[in-house]
Coordinates of C-alpha atoms and ligand atoms in Angstrom, one line a residue:
M1 CA 92.6 111.2 117.7
I2 CA 93.7 112.1 114.1
V3 CA 95.7 109.3 112.5
A4 CA 97.9 110.1 109.4
L5 CA 99.5 107.7 107.1
A6 CA 102.7 109.3 105.9
G7 CA 105.8 109.2 103.6
G8 CA 108.4 112.0 103.7
V9 CA 108.3 115.5 102.5
G10 CA 104.7 115.9 101.3
A11 CA 103.4 114.4 104.5
A12 CA 105.6 116.5 106.7
R13 CA 104.4 119.7 105.0
F14 CA 100.7 118.8 105.6
L15 CA 101.5 117.8 109.2
Q16 CA 103.2 121.2 109.7
G17 CA 99.8 122.8 108.9
L18 CA 97.9 120.4 111.0
V19 CA 99.9 120.9 114.2
N20 CA 99.2 124.7 113.9
I21 CA 95.4 124.1 114.1
H22 CA 95.0 121.0 116.2
R23 CA 96.4 119.7 119.5
E24 CA 99.7 117.9 118.8
D25 CA 99.1 115.3 121.5
D26 CA 95.9 114.2 119.6
I27 CA 97.8 113.3 116.4
T28 CA 99.4 110.0 115.6
V29 CA 101.5 109.5 112.4
I30 CA 102.1 106.0 111.0
V31 CA 105.3 106.3 108.9
N32 CA 106.6 104.3 106.0
T33 CA 109.9 102.6 106.8
G34 CA 110.4 100.9 103.4
D35 CA 112.9 103.6 102.5
D36 CA 115.1 102.8 105.5
L37 CA 118.7 102.0 104.8
I38 CA 121.9 101.0 106.6
S39 CA 124.8 103.2 105.6
Y40 CA 128.3 102.8 107.2
G41 CA 126.6 100.6 109.8
L42 CA 124.1 103.3 110.8
Y43 CA 120.4 102.7 110.7
I44 CA 118.7 105.6 108.7
S45 CA 115.0 106.1 108.6
P46 CA 114.5 109.0 106.1
D47 CA 110.8 109.4 106.2
T48 CA 110.7 109.3 110.0
D49 CA 113.5 111.8 110.2
I50 CA 111.9 114.2 107.7
I51 CA 108.7 114.3 109.7
M52 CA 110.6 114.6 113.0
Y53 CA 112.9 117.4 111.8
T54 CA 110.0 119.3 110.1
L55 CA 107.9 119.2 113.3
A56 CA 110.9 120.1 115.4
G57 CA 111.4 123.2 113.2
I58 CA 114.9 122.2 112.2
V59 CA 114.4 120.7 108.7
D60 CA 116.2 122.1 105.7
E61 CA 113.0 123.6 104.2
K62 CA 114.6 124.1 100.8
K63 CA 115.5 120.4 100.3
G64 CA 112.6 119.1 102.5
W65 CA 115.0 116.7 104.2
G66 CA 118.1 116.9 106.4
I67 CA 118.8 119.6 109.0
K68 CA 119.1 123.3 108.1
G69 CA 122.5 124.7 108.3
D70 CA 124.1 121.3 108.4
S71 CA 127.7 120.7 107.2
F72 CA 129.0 117.7 105.4
N73 CA 132.5 117.4 106.8
C74 CA 132.2 113.7 107.7
L75 CA 131.2 112.7 104.2
E76 CA 134.1 114.9 102.7
M77 CA 136.5 113.0 104.9
L78 CA 135.1 109.7 103.9
R79 CA 135.5 110.7 100.2
R80 CA 139.1 111.6 101.0
Y81 CA 139.6 108.1 102.3
G82 CA 138.4 107.0 98.9
S83 CA 134.9 105.8 100.0
E84 CA 132.0 105.9 97.6
V85 CA 129.5 108.3 99.2
W86 CA 126.1 109.0 97.7
F87 CA 123.6 109.3 100.5
N88 CA 124.1 112.8 101.8
T89 CA 123.9 112.6 105.6
G90 CA 125.0 115.9 107.1
D91 CA 127.1 116.1 110.3
M92 CA 124.2 117.0 112.6
D93 CA 121.9 114.5 110.8
L94 CA 124.5 111.8 111.5
S95 CA 124.0 112.2 115.2
T96 CA 120.4 111.1 114.9
H97 CA 121.5 107.9 113.0
I98 CA 124.3 107.3 115.5
L99 CA 122.0 107.6 118.5
R100 CA 119.2 105.5 116.9
T101 CA 121.7 102.8 116.0
K102 CA 123.1 102.8 119.5
L103 CA 119.7 102.5 121.0
M104 CA 118.7 99.7 118.7
K105 CA 122.0 97.9 119.6
N106 CA 120.9 98.3 123.2
G107 CA 117.7 96.4 122.4
L108 CA 115.2 99.2 121.8
T109 CA 112.7 98.7 119.0
L110 CA 112.5 101.1 116.1
S111 CA 109.2 102.5 117.6
E112 CA 110.9 103.0 121.0
C113 CA 113.8 104.8 119.3
T114 CA 111.5 107.0 117.3
N115 CA 109.5 107.9 120.4
K116 CA 112.7 108.7 122.3
L117 CA 114.3 110.8 119.5
S118 CA 111.2 112.8 118.7
K119 CA 110.6 113.5 122.4
L120 CA 114.2 114.7 122.8
L121 CA 113.6 117.0 119.8
G122 CA 110.4 118.4 121.5
V123 CA 108.0 116.8 119.0
K124 CA 104.7 116.2 120.7
I125 CA 102.8 114.3 118.0
K126 CA 103.2 110.5 118.2
I127 CA 105.3 109.2 115.3
I128 CA 105.1 105.4 114.9
P129 CA 107.1 103.5 112.3
M130 CA 104.7 101.1 110.3
S131 CA 106.6 98.1 111.7
N132 CA 109.4 97.2 114.0
E133 CA 110.5 94.5 111.6
R134 CA 112.7 95.4 108.6
V135 CA 110.8 96.0 105.3
E136 CA 112.8 97.1 102.3
T137 CA 111.3 98.7 99.3
R138 CA 113.0 97.1 96.2
I139 CA 112.9 98.6 92.8
T140 CA 113.1 96.4 89.7
S141 CA 114.3 98.3 86.6
E142 CA 115.9 97.6 83.3
K143 CA 119.2 97.9 85.2
G144 CA 118.2 95.2 87.6
G145 CA 117.1 95.3 91.3
M146 CA 118.1 98.0 93.7
S147 CA 116.9 99.5 97.0
F148 CA 114.7 102.6 96.9
Q149 CA 117.4 105.0 97.9
E150 CA 119.8 103.5 95.3
Y151 CA 117.1 104.2 92.7
L152 CA 116.2 107.7 94.0
V153 CA 119.5 109.1 95.2
K154 CA 122.4 107.1 93.8
R155 CA 120.9 106.7 90.3
S156 CA 118.7 109.9 90.4
A157 CA 115.5 108.0 89.5
K158 CA 116.8 107.7 85.9
D159 CA 115.9 104.0 85.4
R160 CA 112.6 102.8 84.1
V161 CA 110.8 101.1 87.0
T162 CA 109.1 97.8 86.0
N163 CA 108.1 96.5 89.4
I164 CA 108.2 97.5 93.1
T165 CA 108.4 94.9 95.9
F166 CA 108.6 95.1 99.7
K167 CA 111.2 92.6 101.0
G168 CA 110.2 91.2 104.4
I169 CA 106.6 92.4 104.1
N170 CA 105.0 89.0 104.8
E171 CA 107.0 88.5 108.0
A172 CA 106.4 92.1 109.2
N173 CA 103.9 92.9 111.9
P174 CA 102.3 96.3 112.4
A175 CA 104.2 98.2 115.2
P176 CA 102.5 98.3 118.6
E177 CA 99.6 100.8 118.6
V178 CA 99.3 100.9 114.7
I179 CA 96.1 98.9 114.5
E180 CA 94.7 100.2 117.8
S181 CA 95.1 103.8 116.7
I182 CA 93.5 103.1 113.3
M183 CA 90.5 101.4 115.0
S184 CA 90.0 104.2 117.6
A185 CA 90.7 107.2 115.3
D186 CA 88.2 110.0 114.8
L187 CA 89.8 110.8 111.5
I188 CA 92.2 109.1 109.1
V189 CA 94.3 111.2 106.7
V190 CA 96.3 109.7 103.9
C191 CA 99.0 112.4 103.4
P192 CA 100.0 113.7 100.0
S193 CA 102.7 111.0 99.7
N194 CA 103.7 108.6 96.9
P195 CA 101.0 105.9 96.9
F196 CA 103.2 103.2 95.4
V197 CA 106.4 103.6 97.5
S198 CA 105.3 105.5 100.6
I199 CA 101.8 104.4 101.4
K200 CA 101.6 101.0 99.7
P201 CA 104.3 99.5 102.1
I202 CA 102.1 100.6 105.1
L203 CA 99.0 99.1 103.5
S204 CA 100.8 95.9 102.7
I205 CA 101.6 95.0 106.3
K206 CA 99.2 92.4 107.6
G207 CA 96.1 93.8 109.1
I208 CA 96.6 97.4 108.3
E209 CA 94.4 97.8 105.1
E210 CA 91.8 95.6 106.7
A211 CA 91.7 97.9 109.8
L212 CA 91.4 100.9 107.5
I213 CA 88.4 99.3 105.8
K214 CA 86.8 98.3 109.1
T215 CA 87.3 101.5 111.2
K216 CA 84.3 103.8 111.4
S217 CA 86.2 107.0 111.2
P218 CA 86.1 109.3 108.1
K219 CA 89.0 108.6 105.8
I220 CA 90.4 111.4 103.6
S221 CA 93.3 111.5 101.2
I222 CA 95.1 114.5 99.7
T223 CA 96.4 114.3 96.2
P224 CA 100.2 114.2 95.7
I225 CA 99.7 115.0 92.0
I226 CA 98.6 118.2 90.2
G227 CA 97.9 117.7 86.5
N228 CA 100.4 115.1 85.4
K229 CA 103.2 116.2 87.8
P230 CA 103.8 115.1 91.4
V231 CA 104.3 117.9 93.8
K232 CA 107.6 116.3 94.8
G233 CA 109.6 113.2 93.9
P234 CA 109.7 110.6 91.2
L235 CA 106.0 109.6 91.3
D236 CA 105.4 110.4 87.6
K237 CA 108.5 108.4 86.5
I238 CA 107.4 105.4 88.6
M239 CA 103.8 105.6 87.2
R240 CA 105.1 105.9 83.6
G241 CA 107.3 102.8 84.2
L242 CA 104.4 100.9 85.6
D243 CA 102.1 101.9 82.6
L244 CA 99.7 103.8 84.9
E245 CA 97.9 106.9 83.9
I246 CA 99.8 109.8 85.5
S247 CA 96.9 111.6 87.3
A248 CA 95.2 112.0 90.6
F249 CA 92.5 109.6 89.4
T250 CA 95.0 106.7 89.6
V251 CA 95.8 107.7 93.2
A252 CA 92.2 107.9 94.2
N253 CA 91.5 104.6 92.4
F254 CA 94.4 103.0 94.4
Y255 CA 92.8 104.0 97.7
R256 CA 89.2 103.3 96.7
R257 CA 88.9 100.3 99.0
F258 CA 88.9 102.4 102.1
I259 CA 88.8 106.2 101.5
D260 CA 85.6 108.3 101.8
A261 CA 86.8 111.6 100.4
F262 CA 89.6 112.8 98.1
I263 CA 91.1 116.3 98.0
L264 CA 91.7 117.0 94.4
D265 CA 93.6 120.1 93.1
E266 CA 91.2 122.7 91.7
S267 CA 93.1 122.6 88.4
D268 CA 92.1 118.9 88.0
Q269 CA 88.4 119.4 88.0
N270 CA 88.1 117.4 84.8
L271 CA 88.9 114.2 86.9
E272 CA 86.1 114.9 89.4
D273 CA 83.4 112.7 87.8
R274 CA 85.7 109.8 87.3
I275 CA 86.7 109.8 91.0
V276 CA 83.1 110.3 92.1
S277 CA 82.2 107.2 90.0
L278 CA 84.5 105.2 92.3
G279 CA 82.2 106.1 95.2
I280 CA 84.5 108.7 96.6
K281 CA 83.5 112.2 97.5
V282 CA 85.7 114.9 95.8
H283 CA 86.7 118.2 97.3
L284 CA 88.4 120.7 95.0
M285 CA 90.8 123.2 96.3
S286 CA 94.3 124.6 95.8
T287 CA 96.6 121.8 97.1
L288 CA 100.1 123.4 96.7
M289 CA 101.6 123.8 100.1
R290 CA 104.4 126.4 99.9
G291 CA 103.9 128.6 103.0
I292 CA 102.5 127.9 106.4
K293 CA 99.2 129.6 105.6
E294 CA 98.5 127.2 102.7
K295 CA 99.4 124.2 104.8
M296 CA 97.1 125.4 107.6
Q297 CA 94.3 126.0 105.0
I298 CA 94.5 122.4 103.7
A299 CA 94.5 121.1 107.3
N300 CA 91.5 123.2 108.1
N301 CA 89.7 121.9 105.0
V302 CA 90.5 118.3 106.0
L303 CA 88.9 118.9 109.5
R304 CA 85.9 120.6 107.9
I305 CA 85.4 117.7 105.5
A306 CA 85.7 115.2 108.3
K307 CA 82.9 116.9 110.2
E308 CA 80.7 116.9 107.1
L309 CA 81.4 113.1 106.6
K310 CA 80.4 112.4 110.2
K311 CA 76.9 114.1 109.9
Ligands
FO1_401 N1 117.3 112.6 99.2 C1 118.1 112.9 98.1 O1 117.5 113.2 97.1 N2 119.5 112.9 98.2 C2 120.1 112.6 99.4 O2 121.3 112.5 99.4 C3 119.3 112.4 100.6 C4 119.9 112.1 101.8 C5 119.1 112.0 102.9 C6 119.6 111.9 104.2 C7 118.8 111.8 105.3 C8 117.4 111.8 105.2 O3 116.6 111.7 106.3 C9 116.8 111.9 103.9 C10 117.6 112.1 102.8 N3 117.1 112.2 101.5 C11 117.9 112.4 100.4 C12 115.6 112.2 101.3 C13 115.1 110.7 101.1 O4 116.0 109.9 100.4 C14 113.8 110.7 100.4 O5 113.2 111.9 100.1 C15 112.8 109.9 101.1 O6 113.2 108.6 101.4 C16 111.5 109.8 100.3 O7 110.5 110.1 101.1

């Protein structure tokens, strides 16, 4: 079983390549839910939905989130009613949130809802939210505290981030099967996601990082940064705010407690020695994933490196 730790768009792109070269029913994805929000009473789980829509082949590829061809009539009507609308949920996308919220109200856990929704969309890989308890990523900035989506979407990531916290993290338990899948995995992949807002919440839930350290399987991470630019999202802004060096080295260093190998972009060869000095094997390659061929190539490389690590 391949187990992937995942955020949103970057992870979904890698997984799209992986499902083309490996049996879908042998892949489990543990997804960040710190970005989840409640909007107009609906429970929205953006990273889960991005992965689910991408693997179901219905994602809006250009944006990386939402459903292709979606309309926004409901939001337009809400605006007409004078509501402040900033989180862009399309009409078709809304049906996912309506159904999830209804199922949760009927007593299903977030994992049960995710399982049901992804099955209904024909997704065969197992998608597990990191926890069934609510964890909320909070951004502290010069403008005060806010949720992650307020920071990213409402305020366009323009505020200097001074701290990131995860509300509810100490009370949260790993969702069923999270620890079991990590411990029995043949390979763990840390997807090219934001380490500080997408992967850190997963690692911060009790028992998860310890399981990653303990498990015997090879653990490989793929860089989300090329040069000093993230492939997607506000990672550079967040790192600048936190006074961190904006480079793949910082990412590798952040995962050093458990990863065996790090996939570094070939243009960042100058960082290789520093990462190797952390005790991590480095593999250089092109990491940009535009088309399906590039996504499959990275996935193939990950499987090849895993085999080498097992020797
Ligand atoms: N990202 C945006 O930048 N603007 C949006 O209005 C927005 C809406 C949205 C709706 C549903 C969904 O599943 C994702 C959505 N995203 C939007 C993406 C999301 O905010 C982030 O990309 C992830 O949380 C980070 O992984």
